[in-house]
Amino acid sequence: MTAATHSTLFPQVPETPDAVLDGLDPEQREVALALHGPVCVLAGAGTGKTRAITHRIAYGVRAGILQPATVLAVTFTNRAAGEMRGRLRQLGATGVQARTFHSAALRQLQYFWPKAVGGELPRLLERKVQLVAEAAARCELRLDRNELRDVTSEIEWAKVTQTVPADYPAAVAKTQRDAPRDPAVLSQIYSTYEQLKRDRSVIDFEDVLLLTVGILQDRSDIAEHVRGQYQHFVVDEYQDVSPLQQRLLDLWVGDRDDLCVVGDASQTIYSFTGATPDHLLNFRTRHPGATVVKLVRDYRSTPQVVHLANGLLSQAHGRAADHRLELVSQREKGPEPVYTEYSDEPTEAESTARRIRDLIAAGVPSGEIAVLYRVNSQSEVYEQALADAGVPYQLRGAERFFERAEVREAGTALRGAARAGRNDSLLDGAEDLASQVRAVLSTKGWTGRPPAGSGAVRDRWESLAALVRLAEDFETAKPGATLTDLVRELDERAAAQHAPTVQGVTLASLHSAKGLEWDAVFLVGLTEGMMPIAYAKTDEQVEEERRLLYVGITRARVHLSLSWALSRSPGGRASRRPTRFLNGLRPGSAGAGTRSGVGGGGGIDRGPGRAAAERTPAVERKPRSPVRCRVCGRTLTDAGEMKLMRCEECPSDMDEALYGRLYDWRAAQARLLGQPDYCVFTEKTLMAIAEAVPSTEGELVVIAGVGNRKLSRFGTDVLAICAGEAVDGEPEGGADET
């Protein structure tokens, strides 16, 4: 027996209740027949969970065990709710309510508000950003569009985790969140925002849940009315339930046990919005007599894809990992996953586009191919590569690169600077094209180093940084190119991508790919710092990044490609490493947890034996003491970490202002010397200096990457900058390459 993943547009309604069960595998059938008491369905990726629960509801309705109007099925997106309603209709189970948590709560709130409170329900804010902006202004803060989006998201997180304004700073500290502003300031904005809503008699989407909870708690008569209406509950994607949604669900269910939940802890990837798998993992504890069914037959992916997915989770840690499901593919054998290492990002994108073109030529529809990446800013190079290869594509979950607001604003600024030419004071001292672009974009939020944390500010910076990189590459390809030439190039690229939307290859972030699947999936940019993302610091955050990669892998039915680039641009230093998550899984890589011997040029991985041999000192050399992290004490083997004298993931005490001065000074020195910035000092060395803040030559020279020769050339300047003094003049001689 198999579980179909596709159906015809107009399938025949099963003639009998028993016919509803036809085609279900033994575990899915067990789900469909478990119509009483608490039921927990642990369903792995591609195991047909939606099929199982819709057939369960349909069988109960068709057999007369469940009354359609008494069933409430809730999920998290309108798309998922619509799909569930469509499947139930095809199975002859009309009249069942399938809604999102918010739509179900809003319906109840609108109905009971006049009785519980009186009058009409306050107006619902469609978008809360404007009110957040006003709240910030009242706190004497002016936030730009991206900061507003981040602060708004933070308020939403606080509300779904039931955190009041006064408790927000403590909650941030406890969860180790990267708040977009000082938590005390955000608490003040949050409090003012709530007051403004009360003054104007408006509510937001989170209030819909909060107010419904409040009414059901305070009015037992209304709670009993709701429980009389809905007697049987089904919750899909239960691993994504927030504390507030769980509280509402508890009030709906009351002291009854007719509850069926479905989820997979290994697909918890939205904790930043308040989602937690704890409710799923604690279900058996809260309901000791629950029926638990595990769905592990994977009908989506080939054995080769499933083997990699299982291997990835076998290295996971934490509570969710303890409850992982071992999938068993039900499909015929397919091709092995392809692992490819490239010298630079453009080469990775161009090669990916060629391979996609070959797949299409071999008969794979373009709509059945996806390129998945960690952050939306990675899309631009793939948009261009696919356009150059003549491959149609569509973006999911993001605007096209040249349609993003910050990119349009940057284009306007660059166009104005090009017209003004040397009359623009911004360009004073900026001799080359890349320097001119950096100078112009610095007025739009670009800085020499990325902002900490995630969110809209980081997304904006990534978009502007992509333009900076494009300018650098353009100047390399066309020496002597002017700002006007670059603007013309940007316009041509934008025009080429303004064609009508077509059915084509999907470009999407890993988060937005959840719930989807394709015949062929290309997972790109799989380097440390991107997967896991650089701001994933805690063990929990890193494990969520692993689950995100798991979601990406399990989107593929047949063809799966995983790739990474050792440098950003052609000719750049091959300093990147492939993601640690593939250690022990990709051919030739060291086992899980091995930090040494990872990466290597030309697609050749250094095995443990060679790495050990290279660490063995020669007879004539004095043995070197191990370098240890000055924070946690772990022995360091990575060159970059050895320069910092700490693990990448250990907290930094870097003086950000000092780092900024050093970064700008380095750029000025590099221009004077006519050499790349890293020939003065690498960024890791700058970070180490900003963390150590040396006050003497002895303290400076021992920092890795400095040494006596660079001390003699740059020591005076660096020590002066560390002391807060102004620096002028230029160094004598040249700088050594690091």
JSON list of C-alpha atoms in Angstrom, two decimals, residues 172-334:
[
{"chain": "A", "resi": 172, "resn": "VAL", "atom": "CA", "xyz": [15.33, 38.53, 26.51]},
{"chain": "A", "resi": 173, "resn": "ALA", "atom": "CA", "xyz": [18.13, 37.71, 28.93]},
{"chain": "A", "resi": 174, "resn": "LYS", "atom": "CA", "xyz": [16.67, 34.30, 29.73]},
{"chain": "A", "resi": 175, "resn": "THR", "atom": "CA", "xyz": [16.19, 33.28, 26.10]},
{"chain": "A", "resi": 176, "resn": "GLN", "atom": "CA", "xyz": [19.43, 34.94, 24.89]},
{"chain": "A", "resi": 177, "resn": "ARG", "atom": "CA", "xyz": [17.59, 36.73, 22.09]},
{"chain": "A", "resi": 178, "resn": "ASP", "atom": "CA", "xyz": [19.38, 39.28, 19.90]},
{"chain": "A", "resi": 179, "resn": "ALA", "atom": "CA", "xyz": [17.09, 42.22, 20.56]},
{"chain": "A", "resi": 180, "resn": "PRO", "atom": "CA", "xyz": [17.18, 44.91, 17.82]},
{"chain": "A", "resi": 181, "resn": "ARG", "atom": "CA", "xyz": [17.39, 47.61, 20.51]},
{"chain": "A", "resi": 182, "resn": "ASP", "atom": "CA", "xyz": [18.26, 47.86, 24.17]},
{"chain": "A", "resi": 183, "resn": "PRO", "atom": "CA", "xyz": [15.66, 45.65, 25.96]},
{"chain": "A", "resi": 184, "resn": "ALA", "atom": "CA", "xyz": [14.78, 48.44, 28.39]},
{"chain": "A", "resi": 185, "resn": "VAL", "atom": "CA", "xyz": [14.07, 50.78, 25.48]},
{"chain": "A", "resi": 186, "resn": "LEU", "atom": "CA", "xyz": [12.02, 48.13, 23.69]},
{"chain": "A", "resi": 187, "resn": "SER", "atom": "CA", "xyz": [10.05, 47.55, 26.88]},
{"chain": "A", "resi": 188, "resn": "GLN", "atom": "CA", "xyz": [9.18, 51.24, 26.94]},
{"chain": "A", "resi": 189, "resn": "ILE", "atom": "CA", "xyz": [8.11, 51.23, 23.26]},
{"chain": "A", "resi": 190, "resn": "TYR", "atom": "CA", "xyz": [6.05, 48.07, 23.85]},
{"chain": "A", "resi": 191, "resn": "SER", "atom": "CA", "xyz": [4.30, 49.62, 26.87]},
{"chain": "A", "resi": 192, "resn": "THR", "atom": "CA", "xyz": [3.56, 52.85, 24.98]},
{"chain": "A", "resi": 193, "resn": "TYR", "atom": "CA", "xyz": [2.24, 50.88, 21.99]},
{"chain": "A", "resi": 194, "resn": "GLU", "atom": "CA", "xyz": [-0.20, 49.02, 24.25]},
{"chain": "A", "resi": 195, "resn": "GLN", "atom": "CA", "xyz": [-1.37, 52.29, 25.78]},
{"chain": "A", "resi": 196, "resn": "LEU", "atom": "CA", "xyz": [-1.95, 53.83, 22.34]},
{"chain": "A", "resi": 197, "resn": "LYS", "atom": "CA", "xyz": [-4.12, 50.86, 21.37]},
{"chain": "A", "resi": 198, "resn": "ARG", "atom": "CA", "xyz": [-6.22, 51.27, 24.48]},
{"chain": "A", "resi": 199, "resn": "ASP", "atom": "CA", "xyz": [-6.60, 55.01, 23.89]},
{"chain": "A", "resi": 200, "resn": "ARG", "atom": "CA", "xyz": [-7.82, 54.44, 20.33]},
{"chain": "A", "resi": 201, "resn": "SER", "atom": "CA", "xyz": [-9.90, 51.31, 20.94]},
{"chain": "A", "resi": 202, "resn": "VAL", "atom": "CA", "xyz": [-8.02, 49.14, 18.46]},
{"chain": "A", "resi": 203, "resn": "ILE", "atom": "CA", "xyz": [-6.62, 45.63, 18.76]},
{"chain": "A", "resi": 204, "resn": "ASP", "atom": "CA", "xyz": [-3.91, 43.71, 16.88]},
{"chain": "A", "resi": 205, "resn": "PHE", "atom": "CA", "xyz": [-3.78, 40.08, 15.74]},
{"chain": "A", "resi": 206, "resn": "GLU", "atom": "CA", "xyz": [-2.10, 38.90, 18.94]},
{"chain": "A", "resi": 207, "resn": "ASP", "atom": "CA", "xyz": [-4.87, 40.60, 20.92]},
{"chain": "A", "resi": 208, "resn": "VAL", "atom": "CA", "xyz": [-7.37, 38.40, 19.09]},
{"chain": "A", "resi": 209, "resn": "LEU", "atom": "CA", "xyz": [-5.88, 35.38, 20.83]},
{"chain": "A", "resi": 210, "resn": "LEU", "atom": "CA", "xyz": [-5.33, 37.18, 24.15]},
{"chain": "A", "resi": 211, "resn": "LEU", "atom": "CA", "xyz": [-8.87, 38.56, 24.31]},
{"chain": "A", "resi": 212, "resn": "THR", "atom": "CA", "xyz": [-10.43, 35.23, 23.36]},
{"chain": "A", "resi": 213, "resn": "VAL", "atom": "CA", "xyz": [-8.41, 33.60, 26.12]},
{"chain": "A", "resi": 214, "resn": "GLY", "atom": "CA", "xyz": [-9.53, 36.29, 28.56]},
{"chain": "A", "resi": 215, "resn": "ILE", "atom": "CA", "xyz": [-13.22, 35.86, 27.75]},
{"chain": "A", "resi": 216, "resn": "LEU", "atom": "CA", "xyz": [-13.10, 32.07, 27.96]},
{"chain": "A", "resi": 217, "resn": "GLN", "atom": "CA", "xyz": [-11.28, 32.27, 31.30]},
{"chain": "A", "resi": 218, "resn": "ASP", "atom": "CA", "xyz": [-13.59, 34.88, 32.84]},
{"chain": "A", "resi": 219, "resn": "ARG", "atom": "CA", "xyz": [-16.93, 33.70, 31.48]},
{"chain": "A", "resi": 220, "resn": "SER", "atom": "CA", "xyz": [-17.56, 30.04, 32.21]},
{"chain": "A", "resi": 221, "resn": "ASP", "atom": "CA", "xyz": [-20.93, 30.25, 30.43]},
{"chain": "A", "resi": 222, "resn": "ILE", "atom": "CA", "xyz": [-19.24, 31.32, 27.18]},
{"chain": "A", "resi": 223, "resn": "ALA", "atom": "CA", "xyz": [-16.53, 28.69, 27.60]},
{"chain": "A", "resi": 224, "resn": "GLU", "atom": "CA", "xyz": [-19.21, 26.01, 27.98]},
{"chain": "A", "resi": 225, "resn": "HIS", "atom": "CA", "xyz": [-21.00, 27.33, 24.91]},
{"chain": "A", "resi": 226, "resn": "VAL", "atom": "CA", "xyz": [-17.83, 26.97, 22.83]},
{"chain": "A", "resi": 227, "resn": "ARG", "atom": "CA", "xyz": [-17.15, 23.50, 24.22]},
{"chain": "A", "resi": 228, "resn": "GLY", "atom": "CA", "xyz": [-20.70, 22.50, 23.40]},
{"chain": "A", "resi": 229, "resn": "GLN", "atom": "CA", "xyz": [-20.18, 23.63, 19.82]},
{"chain": "A", "resi": 230, "resn": "TYR", "atom": "CA", "xyz": [-16.76, 22.04, 19.28]},
{"chain": "A", "resi": 231, "resn": "GLN", "atom": "CA", "xyz": [-16.26, 18.62, 20.80]},
{"chain": "A", "resi": 232, "resn": "HIS", "atom": "CA", "xyz": [-13.45, 17.20, 18.69]},
{"chain": "A", "resi": 233, "resn": "PHE", "atom": "CA", "xyz": [-10.16, 19.00, 17.97]},
{"chain": "A", "resi": 234, "resn": "VAL", "atom": "CA", "xyz": [-7.33, 18.35, 15.51]},
{"chain": "A", "resi": 235, "resn": "VAL", "atom": "CA", "xyz": [-4.13, 20.44, 15.55]},
{"chain": "A", "resi": 236, "resn": "ASP", "atom": "CA", "xyz": [-1.70, 20.21, 12.64]},
{"chain": "A", "resi": 237, "resn": "GLU", "atom": "CA", "xyz": [1.99, 21.27, 12.86]},
{"chain": "A", "resi": 238, "resn": "TYR", "atom": "CA", "xyz": [1.74, 21.03, 16.64]},
{"chain": "A", "resi": 239, "resn": "GLN", "atom": "CA", "xyz": [5.49, 21.60, 17.04]},
{"chain": "A", "resi": 240, "resn": "ASP", "atom": "CA", "xyz": [4.88, 25.23, 16.01]},
{"chain": "A", "resi": 241, "resn": "VAL", "atom": "CA", "xyz": [2.35, 26.04, 18.75]},
{"chain": "A", "resi": 242, "resn": "SER", "atom": "CA", "xyz": [3.21, 29.10, 20.86]},
{"chain": "A", "resi": 243, "resn": "PRO", "atom": "CA", "xyz": [2.47, 29.31, 24.60]},
{"chain": "A", "resi": 244, "resn": "LEU", "atom": "CA", "xyz": [-0.47, 31.63, 23.86]},
{"chain": "A", "resi": 245, "resn": "GLN", "atom": "CA", "xyz": [-1.97, 29.27, 21.27]},
{"chain": "A", "resi": 246, "resn": "GLN", "atom": "CA", "xyz": [-1.59, 26.34, 23.66]},
{"chain": "A", "resi": 247, "resn": "ARG", "atom": "CA", "xyz": [-3.40, 28.32, 26.33]},
{"chain": "A", "resi": 248, "resn": "LEU", "atom": "CA", "xyz": [-6.29, 28.97, 23.95]},
{"chain": "A", "resi": 249, "resn": "LEU", "atom": "CA", "xyz": [-6.39, 25.32, 22.91]},
{"chain": "A", "resi": 250, "resn": "ASP", "atom": "CA", "xyz": [-6.57, 24.22, 26.55]},
{"chain": "A", "resi": 251, "resn": "LEU", "atom": "CA", "xyz": [-9.58, 26.47, 27.06]},
{"chain": "A", "resi": 252, "resn": "TRP", "atom": "CA", "xyz": [-11.29, 25.10, 23.98]},
{"chain": "A", "resi": 253, "resn": "VAL", "atom": "CA", "xyz": [-10.77, 21.50, 25.02]},
{"chain": "A", "resi": 254, "resn": "GLY", "atom": "CA", "xyz": [-11.53, 21.95, 28.73]},
{"chain": "A", "resi": 255, "resn": "ASP", "atom": "CA", "xyz": [-11.45, 18.76, 30.77]},
{"chain": "A", "resi": 256, "resn": "ARG", "atom": "CA", "xyz": [-12.22, 16.54, 27.77]},
{"chain": "A", "resi": 257, "resn": "ASP", "atom": "CA", "xyz": [-9.75, 14.41, 25.87]},
{"chain": "A", "resi": 258, "resn": "ASP", "atom": "CA", "xyz": [-11.04, 14.40, 22.27]},
{"chain": "A", "resi": 259, "resn": "LEU", "atom": "CA", "xyz": [-7.85, 15.95, 20.94]},
{"chain": "A", "resi": 260, "resn": "CYS", "atom": "CA", "xyz": [-5.59, 14.81, 18.10]},
{"chain": "A", "resi": 261, "resn": "VAL", "atom": "CA", "xyz": [-2.26, 16.58, 17.55]},
{"chain": "A", "resi": 262, "resn": "VAL", "atom": "CA", "xyz": [0.16, 16.05, 14.68]},
{"chain": "A", "resi": 263, "resn": "GLY", "atom": "CA", "xyz": [3.75, 17.22, 14.46]},
{"chain": "A", "resi": 264, "resn": "ASP", "atom": "CA", "xyz": [7.47, 16.56, 14.14]},
{"chain": "A", "resi": 265, "resn": "ALA", "atom": "CA", "xyz": [9.92, 18.06, 16.64]},
{"chain": "A", "resi": 266, "resn": "SER", "atom": "CA", "xyz": [12.67, 17.77, 14.03]},
{"chain": "A", "resi": 267, "resn": "GLN", "atom": "CA", "xyz": [10.90, 20.38, 11.91]},
{"chain": "A", "resi": 268, "resn": "THR", "atom": "CA", "xyz": [10.75, 23.08, 14.60]},
{"chain": "A", "resi": 269, "resn": "ILE", "atom": "CA", "xyz": [12.32, 26.04, 12.79]},
{"chain": "A", "resi": 270, "resn": "TYR", "atom": "CA", "xyz": [10.26, 29.03, 13.96]},
{"chain": "A", "resi": 271, "resn": "SER", "atom": "CA", "xyz": [11.29, 29.42, 17.60]},
{"chain": "A", "resi": 272, "resn": "PHE", "atom": "CA", "xyz": [12.14, 33.09, 16.89]},
{"chain": "A", "resi": 273, "resn": "THR", "atom": "CA", "xyz": [8.37, 33.67, 16.56]},
{"chain": "A", "resi": 274, "resn": "GLY", "atom": "CA", "xyz": [7.57, 31.94, 19.85]},
{"chain": "A", "resi": 275, "resn": "ALA", "atom": "CA", "xyz": [6.99, 28.42, 18.51]},
{"chain": "A", "resi": 276, "resn": "THR", "atom": "CA", "xyz": [8.13, 25.58, 20.76]},
{"chain": "A", "resi": 277, "resn": "PRO", "atom": "CA", "xyz": [8.04, 21.77, 20.41]},
{"chain": "A", "resi": 278, "resn": "ASP", "atom": "CA", "xyz": [7.65, 21.36, 24.18]},
{"chain": "A", "resi": 279, "resn": "HIS", "atom": "CA", "xyz": [3.88, 20.91, 23.95]},
{"chain": "A", "resi": 280, "resn": "LEU", "atom": "CA", "xyz": [4.32, 18.10, 21.42]},
{"chain": "A", "resi": 281, "resn": "LEU", "atom": "CA", "xyz": [7.08, 16.44, 23.42]},
{"chain": "A", "resi": 282, "resn": "ASN", "atom": "CA", "xyz": [5.12, 16.75, 26.68]},
{"chain": "A", "resi": 283, "resn": "PHE", "atom": "CA", "xyz": [1.85, 15.45, 25.23]},
{"chain": "A", "resi": 284, "resn": "ARG", "atom": "CA", "xyz": [2.23, 11.94, 26.63]},
{"chain": "A", "resi": 285, "resn": "THR", "atom": "CA", "xyz": [3.05, 13.40, 30.07]},
{"chain": "A", "resi": 286, "resn": "ARG", "atom": "CA", "xyz": [-0.04, 15.61, 30.05]},
{"chain": "A", "resi": 287, "resn": "HIS", "atom": "CA", "xyz": [-2.19, 12.82, 28.62]},
{"chain": "A", "resi": 288, "resn": "PRO", "atom": "CA", "xyz": [-0.86, 9.52, 30.06]},
{"chain": "A", "resi": 289, "resn": "GLY", "atom": "CA", "xyz": [-3.46, 7.42, 28.27]},
{"chain": "A", "resi": 290, "resn": "ALA", "atom": "CA", "xyz": [-2.83, 8.95, 24.83]},
{"chain": "A", "resi": 291, "resn": "THR", "atom": "CA", "xyz": [-2.55, 6.86, 21.70]},
{"chain": "A", "resi": 292, "resn": "VAL", "atom": "CA", "xyz": [0.77, 7.65, 20.03]},
{"chain": "A", "resi": 293, "resn": "VAL", "atom": "CA", "xyz": [1.27, 6.74, 16.36]},
{"chain": "A", "resi": 294, "resn": "LYS", "atom": "CA", "xyz": [4.55, 7.26, 14.52]},
{"chain": "A", "resi": 295, "resn": "LEU", "atom": "CA", "xyz": [4.54, 7.81, 10.76]},
{"chain": "A", "resi": 296, "resn": "VAL", "atom": "CA", "xyz": [7.98, 7.01, 9.36]},
{"chain": "A", "resi": 297, "resn": "ARG", "atom": "CA", "xyz": [7.23, 5.67, 5.86]},
{"chain": "A", "resi": 298, "resn": "ASP", "atom": "CA", "xyz": [8.52, 8.42, 3.61]},
{"chain": "A", "resi": 299, "resn": "TYR", "atom": "CA", "xyz": [6.61, 8.55, 0.31]},
{"chain": "A", "resi": 300, "resn": "ARG", "atom": "CA", "xyz": [8.25, 11.75, -0.89]},
{"chain": "A", "resi": 301, "resn": "SER", "atom": "CA", "xyz": [11.97, 11.12, -1.13]},
{"chain": "A", "resi": 302, "resn": "THR", "atom": "CA", "xyz": [14.25, 8.43, -2.52]},
{"chain": "A", "resi": 303, "resn": "PRO", "atom": "CA", "xyz": [16.29, 6.19, -0.17]},
{"chain": "A", "resi": 304, "resn": "GLN", "atom": "CA", "xyz": [19.38, 8.27, -0.96]},
{"chain": "A", "resi": 305, "resn": "VAL", "atom": "CA", "xyz": [17.76, 11.53, 0.17]},
{"chain": "A", "resi": 306, "resn": "VAL", "atom": "CA", "xyz": [16.22, 9.88, 3.23]},
{"chain": "A", "resi": 307, "resn": "HIS", "atom": "CA", "xyz": [19.57, 8.35, 4.22]},
{"chain": "A", "resi": 308, "resn": "LEU", "atom": "CA", "xyz": [21.18, 11.79, 4.27]},
{"chain": "A", "resi": 309, "resn": "ALA", "atom": "CA", "xyz": [18.28, 13.29, 6.25]},
{"chain": "A", "resi": 310, "resn": "ASN", "atom": "CA", "xyz": [18.52, 10.50, 8.84]},
{"chain": "A", "resi": 311, "resn": "GLY", "atom": "CA", "xyz": [22.28, 10.91, 9.04]},
{"chain": "A", "resi": 312, "resn": "LEU", "atom": "CA", "xyz": [21.96, 14.63, 9.65]},
{"chain": "A", "resi": 313, "resn": "LEU", "atom": "CA", "xyz": [19.59, 14.13, 12.58]},
{"chain": "A", "resi": 314, "resn": "SER", "atom": "CA", "xyz": [21.70, 11.30, 14.01]},
{"chain": "A", "resi": 315, "resn": "GLN", "atom": "CA", "xyz": [24.29, 13.96, 14.91]},
{"chain": "A", "resi": 316, "resn": "ALA", "atom": "CA", "xyz": [21.75, 16.27, 16.56]},
{"chain": "A", "resi": 317, "resn": "HIS", "atom": "CA", "xyz": [21.65, 17.07, 20.25]},
{"chain": "A", "resi": 318, "resn": "GLY", "atom": "CA", "xyz": [18.97, 18.27, 22.64]},
{"chain": "A", "resi": 319, "resn": "ARG", "atom": "CA", "xyz": [15.47, 17.24, 23.56]},
{"chain": "A", "resi": 320, "resn": "ALA", "atom": "CA", "xyz": [14.01, 17.44, 20.05]},
{"chain": "A", "resi": 321, "resn": "ALA", "atom": "CA", "xyz": [16.83, 15.21, 18.81]},
{"chain": "A", "resi": 322, "resn": "ASP", "atom": "CA", "xyz": [15.99, 12.62, 21.46]},
{"chain": "A", "resi": 323, "resn": "HIS", "atom": "CA", "xyz": [12.57, 12.23, 19.82]},
{"chain": "A", "resi": 324, "resn": "ARG", "atom": "CA", "xyz": [13.71, 12.19, 16.18]},
{"chain": "A", "resi": 325, "resn": "LEU", "atom": "CA", "xyz": [12.05, 9.81, 13.76]},
{"chain": "A", "resi": 326, "resn": "GLU", "atom": "CA", "xyz": [14.04, 7.41, 11.58]},
{"chain": "A", "resi": 327, "resn": "LEU", "atom": "CA", "xyz": [12.45, 7.69, 8.14]},
{"chain": "A", "resi": 328, "resn": "VAL", "atom": "CA", "xyz": [12.11, 4.72, 5.79]},
{"chain": "A", "resi": 329, "resn": "SER", "atom": "CA", "xyz": [11.83, 5.56, 2.11]},
{"chain": "A", "resi": 330, "resn": "GLN", "atom": "CA", "xyz": [9.04, 3.87, 0.14]},
{"chain": "A", "resi": 331, "resn": "ARG", "atom": "CA", "xyz": [10.37, 4.95, -3.25]},
{"chain": "A", "resi": 332, "resn": "GLU", "atom": "CA", "xyz": [12.63, 3.34, -5.79]},
{"chain": "A", "resi": 333, "resn": "LYS", "atom": "CA", "xyz": [16.34, 4.07, -5.63]},
{"chain": "A", "resi": 334, "resn": "GLY", "atom": "CA", "xyz": [17.49, 7.35, -7.08]}
]
